[in-house]
Tab-separated table of C-alpha atoms in Angstrom:
chain	number	residue	atom	x	y	z
A	123	UNK	CA	10.018	-62.400	44.179
A	124	UNK	CA	10.433	-58.756	43.870
A	125	UNK	CA	11.191	-57.157	40.412
A	126	UNK	CA	14.669	-55.815	40.424
A	127	UNK	CA	15.148	-51.965	40.421
A	128	UNK	CA	16.846	-52.486	37.057
A	129	UNK	CA	13.784	-53.913	35.593
A	130	UNK	CA	11.118	-51.664	37.009
A	131	UNK	CA	12.784	-48.314	37.329
A	132	UNK	CA	11.064	-45.572	39.575
A	133	UNK	CA	11.883	-41.987	39.875
A	134	UNK	CA	12.941	-40.337	43.402
A	135	UNK	CA	9.240	-39.641	44.405
A	136	UNK	CA	8.207	-43.155	43.613
A	137	UNK	CA	6.496	-42.422	40.153
A	138	UNK	CA	7.151	-44.826	37.347
A	139	UNK	CA	10.100	-43.959	35.332
A	140	UNK	CA	8.946	-42.636	31.739
A	141	UNK	CA	5.504	-41.790	32.520
A	142	UNK	CA	6.189	-39.994	35.808
A	143	UNK	CA	2.998	-41.078	37.193
A	144	UNK	CA	1.792	-42.641	40.471
A	145	UNK	CA	-0.780	-45.364	40.853
A	146	UNK	CA	-3.379	-42.995	42.037
A	147	UNK	CA	-2.946	-40.792	38.856
A	148	UNK	CA	-4.466	-43.363	36.491
A	149	UNK	CA	-8.245	-43.946	35.875
A	150	UNK	CA	-9.643	-47.148	34.377
A	151	UNK	CA	-10.465	-45.536	31.285
A	152	UNK	CA	-7.387	-44.374	29.367
A	153	UNK	CA	-7.383	-42.425	26.078
A	154	UNK	CA	-4.227	-42.586	24.298
A	155	UNK	CA	-3.196	-39.989	21.634
A	156	UNK	CA	0.066	-39.681	19.802
A	157	UNK	CA	0.715	-35.863	19.876
A	158	UNK	CA	1.493	-34.268	23.349
A	159	UNK	CA	-0.451	-31.033	22.071
A	160	UNK	CA	-3.627	-33.439	21.511
A	161	UNK	CA	-3.932	-34.219	25.366
A	162	UNK	CA	-5.487	-30.690	26.112
A	163	UNK	CA	-7.679	-31.106	23.072
A	164	UNK	CA	-9.419	-33.927	24.857
A	165	UNK	CA	-9.219	-32.787	28.520
A	166	UNK	CA	-10.765	-29.543	27.508
A	167	UNK	CA	-14.039	-31.326	27.392
A	168	UNK	CA	-13.701	-32.819	30.698
A	169	UNK	CA	-16.195	-31.245	33.581
A	170	UNK	CA	-13.034	-31.081	35.902
A	171	UNK	CA	-9.283	-31.895	35.602
A	172	UNK	CA	-7.547	-33.241	38.763
A	173	UNK	CA	-4.182	-33.799	37.189
A	174	UNK	CA	-1.668	-32.681	34.876
A	175	UNK	CA	1.997	-34.368	34.615
A	176	UNK	CA	4.458	-34.588	31.858
A	177	UNK	CA	7.956	-36.156	31.075
A	178	UNK	CA	9.405	-36.105	27.718
A	179	UNK	CA	6.792	-36.946	25.043
A	180	UNK	CA	4.201	-38.456	27.791
A	181	UNK	CA	1.880	-35.889	28.933
A	182	UNK	CA	-0.993	-36.875	31.138
A	183	UNK	CA	-4.104	-35.315	32.113
A	184	UNK	CA	-6.873	-37.083	34.516
A	185	UNK	CA	-10.191	-35.756	35.147
A	186	UNK	CA	-13.891	-36.260	35.182
A	187	UNK	CA	-16.642	-36.247	32.555
A	188	UNK	CA	-20.234	-37.082	33.265
A	189	UNK	CA	-19.355	-38.625	36.628
A	190	UNK	CA	-16.616	-40.775	34.790
A	191	UNK	CA	-13.157	-40.686	35.687
A	192	UNK	CA	-10.858	-40.504	32.532
A	193	UNK	CA	-7.218	-40.336	31.813
A	194	UNK	CA	-5.748	-39.069	28.532
A	195	UNK	CA	-1.989	-39.713	27.847
A	196	UNK	CA	0.201	-38.995	24.884
A	197	UNK	CA	2.341	-41.786	23.563
A	198	UNK	CA	4.498	-40.195	20.972
A	199	UNK	CA	5.045	-41.737	17.653
A	200	UNK	CA	5.611	-45.563	16.856
A	201	UNK	CA	5.333	-48.981	18.827
A	202	UNK	CA	8.631	-48.486	20.505
A	203	UNK	CA	6.906	-45.840	22.649
A	204	UNK	CA	3.685	-47.921	22.971
A	205	UNK	CA	5.994	-50.791	24.520
A	206	UNK	CA	6.752	-48.158	27.254
A	207	UNK	CA	3.357	-46.683	27.775
A	208	UNK	CA	1.348	-49.991	27.924
A	209	UNK	CA	3.814	-51.663	30.085
A	210	UNK	CA	4.174	-48.828	32.580
A	211	UNK	CA	0.436	-48.273	32.776
A	212	UNK	CA	0.065	-51.843	33.647
A	213	UNK	CA	2.728	-51.718	36.336
A	214	UNK	CA	0.968	-48.746	37.891
A	215	UNK	CA	-2.103	-50.724	38.265
A	216	UNK	CA	-0.899	-54.245	38.817
A	217	UNK	CA	2.295	-54.080	40.597
A	218	UNK	CA	2.955	-52.910	44.273
A	219	UNK	CA	5.406	-50.254	43.659
A	220	UNK	CA	6.660	-50.519	47.051
A	221	UNK	CA	7.091	-54.020	47.578
A	222	UNK	CA	7.757	-54.511	43.820
A	223	UNK	CA	5.630	-57.554	43.692
A	224	UNK	CA	2.750	-58.498	41.196
A	225	UNK	CA	-0.572	-57.737	42.930
A	226	UNK	CA	-2.626	-61.024	43.174
A	227	UNK	CA	-5.787	-59.195	41.957
A	228	UNK	CA	-5.486	-57.617	38.613
A	229	UNK	CA	-7.071	-54.169	37.524
A	230	UNK	CA	-8.284	-54.107	33.924
A	231	UNK	CA	-7.924	-51.068	31.993
A	232	UNK	CA	-10.126	-49.758	29.079
A	233	UNK	CA	-7.741	-48.340	26.427
A	234	UNK	CA	-8.928	-46.198	23.562
A	235	UNK	CA	-6.713	-45.011	21.084
A	236	UNK	CA	-7.628	-41.721	19.124
A	237	UNK	CA	-5.377	-41.257	16.164
A	238	UNK	CA	-4.806	-40.493	12.635
A	239	UNK	CA	-4.299	-42.531	9.785
A	240	UNK	CA	-4.096	-43.146	6.062
A	241	UNK	CA	-6.582	-45.449	4.111
A	242	UNK	CA	-5.365	-47.952	1.736
A	243	UNK	CA	-8.357	-48.485	-0.617
A	244	UNK	CA	-9.713	-46.101	-3.005
A	245	UNK	CA	-13.413	-46.250	-1.490
A	246	UNK	CA	-12.331	-44.990	1.837
A	247	UNK	CA	-12.795	-41.263	1.892
A	248	UNK	CA	-10.772	-38.816	3.921
A	249	UNK	CA	-12.443	-37.402	7.146
A	250	UNK	CA	-14.141	-40.905	7.737
A	251	UNK	CA	-13.553	-42.866	10.765
A	252	UNK	CA	-12.271	-46.561	11.022
A	253	UNK	CA	-12.539	-48.606	14.140
A	254	UNK	CA	-9.560	-51.248	13.980
A	255	UNK	CA	-11.304	-54.495	14.163
A	256	UNK	CA	-7.842	-56.232	13.755
A	257	UNK	CA	-4.487	-54.891	13.697
A	258	UNK	CA	-1.426	-56.238	11.807
A	259	UNK	CA	1.913	-55.308	13.044
A	260	UNK	CA	4.905	-55.172	10.465
A	261	UNK	CA	6.896	-53.739	13.122
A	262	UNK	CA	8.245	-56.655	15.205
A	263	UNK	CA	7.319	-55.523	18.609
A	264	UNK	CA	5.259	-58.363	19.721
A	265	UNK	CA	7.936	-61.037	18.335
A	266	UNK	CA	9.754	-60.045	21.733
A	267	UNK	CA	6.841	-61.373	23.679
A	268	UNK	CA	5.446	-64.871	24.182
A	269	UNK	CA	2.450	-64.172	22.160
A	270	UNK	CA	1.591	-66.664	19.556
A	271	UNK	CA	-1.402	-68.389	21.394
A	272	UNK	CA	-3.192	-64.973	21.514
A	273	UNK	CA	-2.794	-63.856	17.941
A	274	UNK	CA	-5.344	-63.918	14.788
A	275	UNK	CA	-3.201	-66.729	13.431
A	276	UNK	CA	-5.591	-67.141	10.331
A	277	UNK	CA	-5.241	-63.662	9.235
A	278	UNK	CA	-1.459	-63.506	9.965
A	279	UNK	CA	-0.777	-66.772	7.954
A	280	UNK	CA	-2.796	-65.503	5.012
A	281	UNK	CA	-1.248	-62.237	4.999
A	282	UNK	CA	2.472	-63.665	5.213
A	283	UNK	CA	1.654	-65.939	2.264
A	284	UNK	CA	0.248	-63.041	0.319
A	285	UNK	CA	3.095	-60.563	1.004
A	286	UNK	CA	5.928	-63.009	0.693
A	287	UNK	CA	8.099	-60.504	2.613
A	288	UNK	CA	10.075	-62.916	4.735
A	289	UNK	CA	13.172	-62.301	2.606
A	290	UNK	CA	13.076	-58.626	3.974
A	291	UNK	CA	12.897	-60.221	7.430
A	292	UNK	CA	9.303	-58.786	7.668
A	293	UNK	CA	7.000	-61.139	9.658
A	294	UNK	CA	3.546	-59.953	10.415
A	295	UNK	CA	1.783	-60.504	13.819
A	296	UNK	CA	-1.945	-59.777	14.479
A	297	UNK	CA	-4.460	-59.067	17.277
A	298	UNK	CA	-8.156	-58.324	17.554
A	299	UNK	CA	-9.748	-55.277	19.322
A	300	UNK	CA	-11.879	-56.001	22.392
A	301	UNK	CA	-15.354	-56.824	20.917
A	302	UNK	CA	-17.180	-55.394	24.112
A	303	UNK	CA	-15.242	-52.168	24.094
A	304	UNK	CA	-15.630	-51.893	20.263
A	305	UNK	CA	-19.586	-52.192	20.884
A	306	UNK	CA	-19.311	-49.056	23.028
A	307	UNK	CA	-17.576	-47.049	20.352
A	308	UNK	CA	-19.608	-48.297	17.250
A	309	UNK	CA	-21.786	-45.993	15.424
A	310	UNK	CA	-23.456	-45.785	12.009
A	311	UNK	CA	-20.811	-43.579	10.778
A	312	UNK	CA	-18.009	-45.804	12.039
A	313	UNK	CA	-16.447	-48.407	9.660
A	314	UNK	CA	-14.749	-51.586	10.764
A	315	UNK	CA	-11.269	-52.227	9.417
A	316	UNK	CA	-8.213	-54.051	9.264
A	317	UNK	CA	-5.248	-51.643	10.340
A	318	UNK	CA	-1.686	-52.211	9.196
A	319	UNK	CA	0.850	-50.851	11.896
A	320	UNK	CA	4.531	-50.357	10.693
A	321	UNK	CA	7.741	-49.228	12.184
A	322	UNK	CA	8.237	-45.940	10.367
A	323	UNK	CA	6.733	-43.144	8.386
A	324	UNK	CA	8.623	-43.002	5.135
A	325	UNK	CA	9.781	-46.247	3.452
A	326	UNK	CA	8.030	-48.431	6.058
A	327	UNK	CA	4.651	-46.699	4.711
A	328	UNK	CA	5.869	-46.812	1.230
A	329	UNK	CA	7.003	-43.149	0.840
A	330	UNK	CA	10.164	-42.172	-0.972
A	331	UNK	CA	11.992	-38.850	-0.772
A	332	UNK	CA	15.659	-39.255	-1.408
A	333	UNK	CA	16.173	-42.916	-0.170
A	334	UNK	CA	15.120	-45.652	-2.351
A	335	UNK	CA	12.797	-48.229	-0.563
A	336	UNK	CA	13.326	-52.055	-0.796
A	337	UNK	CA	9.564	-52.608	-1.144
A	338	UNK	CA	8.717	-51.418	-4.588
A	339	UNK	CA	5.470	-53.390	-4.509
A	340	UNK	CA	4.515	-52.094	-0.964
A	341	UNK	CA	1.093	-50.520	-1.624
A	342	UNK	CA	-0.013	-52.898	-4.468
A	343	UNK	CA	0.623	-55.968	-2.233
A	344	UNK	CA	-1.472	-54.538	0.791
A	345	UNK	CA	-4.056	-53.236	-1.349
A	346	UNK	CA	-4.724	-56.456	-3.206
A	347	UNK	CA	-4.803	-58.703	-0.086
A	348	UNK	CA	-8.399	-60.191	0.510
A	349	UNK	CA	-9.585	-62.628	3.094
A	350	UNK	CA	-12.992	-63.826	3.225
A	351	UNK	CA	-14.145	-60.583	1.410
A	352	UNK	CA	-12.232	-58.383	3.595
A	353	UNK	CA	-9.513	-56.015	2.681
A	354	UNK	CA	-6.612	-54.226	4.493
A	355	UNK	CA	-8.157	-50.537	5.381
A	356	UNK	CA	-5.489	-48.456	6.606
A	357	UNK	CA	-1.968	-47.786	7.840
A	358	UNK	CA	-0.483	-46.102	10.799
A	359	UNK	CA	2.244	-46.731	13.620
A	360	UNK	CA	0.733	-47.731	16.928
A	361	UNK	CA	-2.375	-49.874	16.994
A	362	UNK	CA	-0.930	-53.361	16.874
A	363	UNK	CA	1.403	-52.757	19.719
A	364	UNK	CA	-1.475	-51.392	21.648
A	365	UNK	CA	-3.714	-54.475	20.904
A	366	UNK	CA	-0.867	-57.011	21.377
A	367	UNK	CA	0.228	-55.972	24.706
A	368	UNK	CA	-3.033	-55.031	26.116
A	369	UNK	CA	-4.324	-58.618	25.059
A	370	UNK	CA	-1.233	-60.185	26.865
A	371	UNK	CA	-1.779	-58.063	29.939
A	372	UNK	CA	-5.543	-58.560	30.192
A	373	UNK	CA	-6.586	-55.044	29.120
A	374	UNK	CA	-9.288	-54.078	26.708
A	375	UNK	CA	-8.231	-51.860	23.847
A	376	UNK	CA	-9.845	-50.359	20.695
A	377	UNK	CA	-8.187	-47.913	18.117
A	378	UNK	CA	-10.262	-45.300	16.499
A	379	UNK	CA	-8.805	-43.739	13.441
A	380	UNK	CA	-9.467	-40.620	11.770
A	381	UNK	CA	-8.548	-40.965	8.049
A	382	UNK	CA	-6.711	-37.925	6.940
A	383	UNK	CA	-5.158	-39.265	3.769
A	384	UNK	CA	-5.904	-41.744	1.266
A	385	UNK	CA	-2.800	-43.449	-0.065
A	386	UNK	CA	-4.517	-44.757	-3.122
A	387	UNK	CA	-5.830	-41.648	-4.416
A	388	UNK	CA	-3.341	-39.087	-2.983
A	389	UNK	CA	-6.151	-36.868	-1.311
A	390	UNK	CA	-5.480	-35.418	2.090
A	391	UNK	CA	-7.988	-33.815	4.528
A	392	UNK	CA	-8.918	-30.106	3.896
A	393	UNK	CA	-9.945	-29.797	7.595
A	394	UNK	CA	-7.956	-32.517	9.519
A	395	UNK	CA	-8.230	-30.423	12.795
A	396	UNK	CA	-11.903	-30.518	12.642
A	397	UNK	CA	-12.088	-34.238	11.851
A	398	UNK	CA	-9.982	-35.109	14.777
A	399	UNK	CA	-12.035	-32.823	17.049
A	400	UNK	CA	-15.200	-34.585	16.085
A	401	UNK	CA	-13.720	-38.100	16.635
A	402	UNK	CA	-12.623	-36.896	20.034
A	403	UNK	CA	-16.106	-35.615	21.056
A	404	UNK	CA	-17.661	-38.700	19.689
A	405	UNK	CA	-15.495	-41.090	21.700
A	406	UNK	CA	-16.078	-38.991	24.943
A	407	UNK	CA	-19.835	-39.334	24.365
A	408	UNK	CA	-19.721	-43.024	23.905
A	409	UNK	CA	-17.412	-43.538	26.831
A	410	UNK	CA	-19.401	-41.537	29.433
């Protein structure tokens, strides 16, 4: 049964609606960054760039480094954008856009997020790197998908009990990274962590400017959670969505977090651009 035009929307040139990409534009290894301006910060290290395309906040460069074809794409901020990016990337490689039918043989992508994040624990220094072993979503995206059988249920259940935020209609979901891809990106200076993904930057991350948040115990609750000697390490806005959708669609995903702030101590990096650039070069080295 072909997928209806209203469900899989294409542009006049046959490219997929939001990303403005054709199937041949996408490599098997994909780096996602939030900021569109960070795309050239990654692709400047490629040996050659074959494609540059953009639409809205979704900027894409595809090129080659050390003989390996890589795509880097900006997602913008938040899991609402991740819903678009991961689903449309999957459609590009696993749906015949002409017949609008799912291909019988699936193509599996390696998806690596290079992003910034804030530490939750005092002992995590700014300018350090966390690889998200597990990501917990407080945003709700994966509740719209049939995903219960693929989640890290033990962690979700323990955290739900600890937080007791059901009265605020906050129900966590959780997914693990791909272990094989994580091994490719692990190094002595990389810390494994449990990452919290939330739906916003201000009250959803415990910040207050003029509006008073509902969750007055936000950081205390997150910082005090312990399961089998493991604590929650950092807070950001995309990883759980990437992990959940990638897992459901059969892709491999890992999130690499440059820690620019420590929410427990109030510290912020003095050289954020240098820290992010170092992470970019490290990930490219490991991937190629």
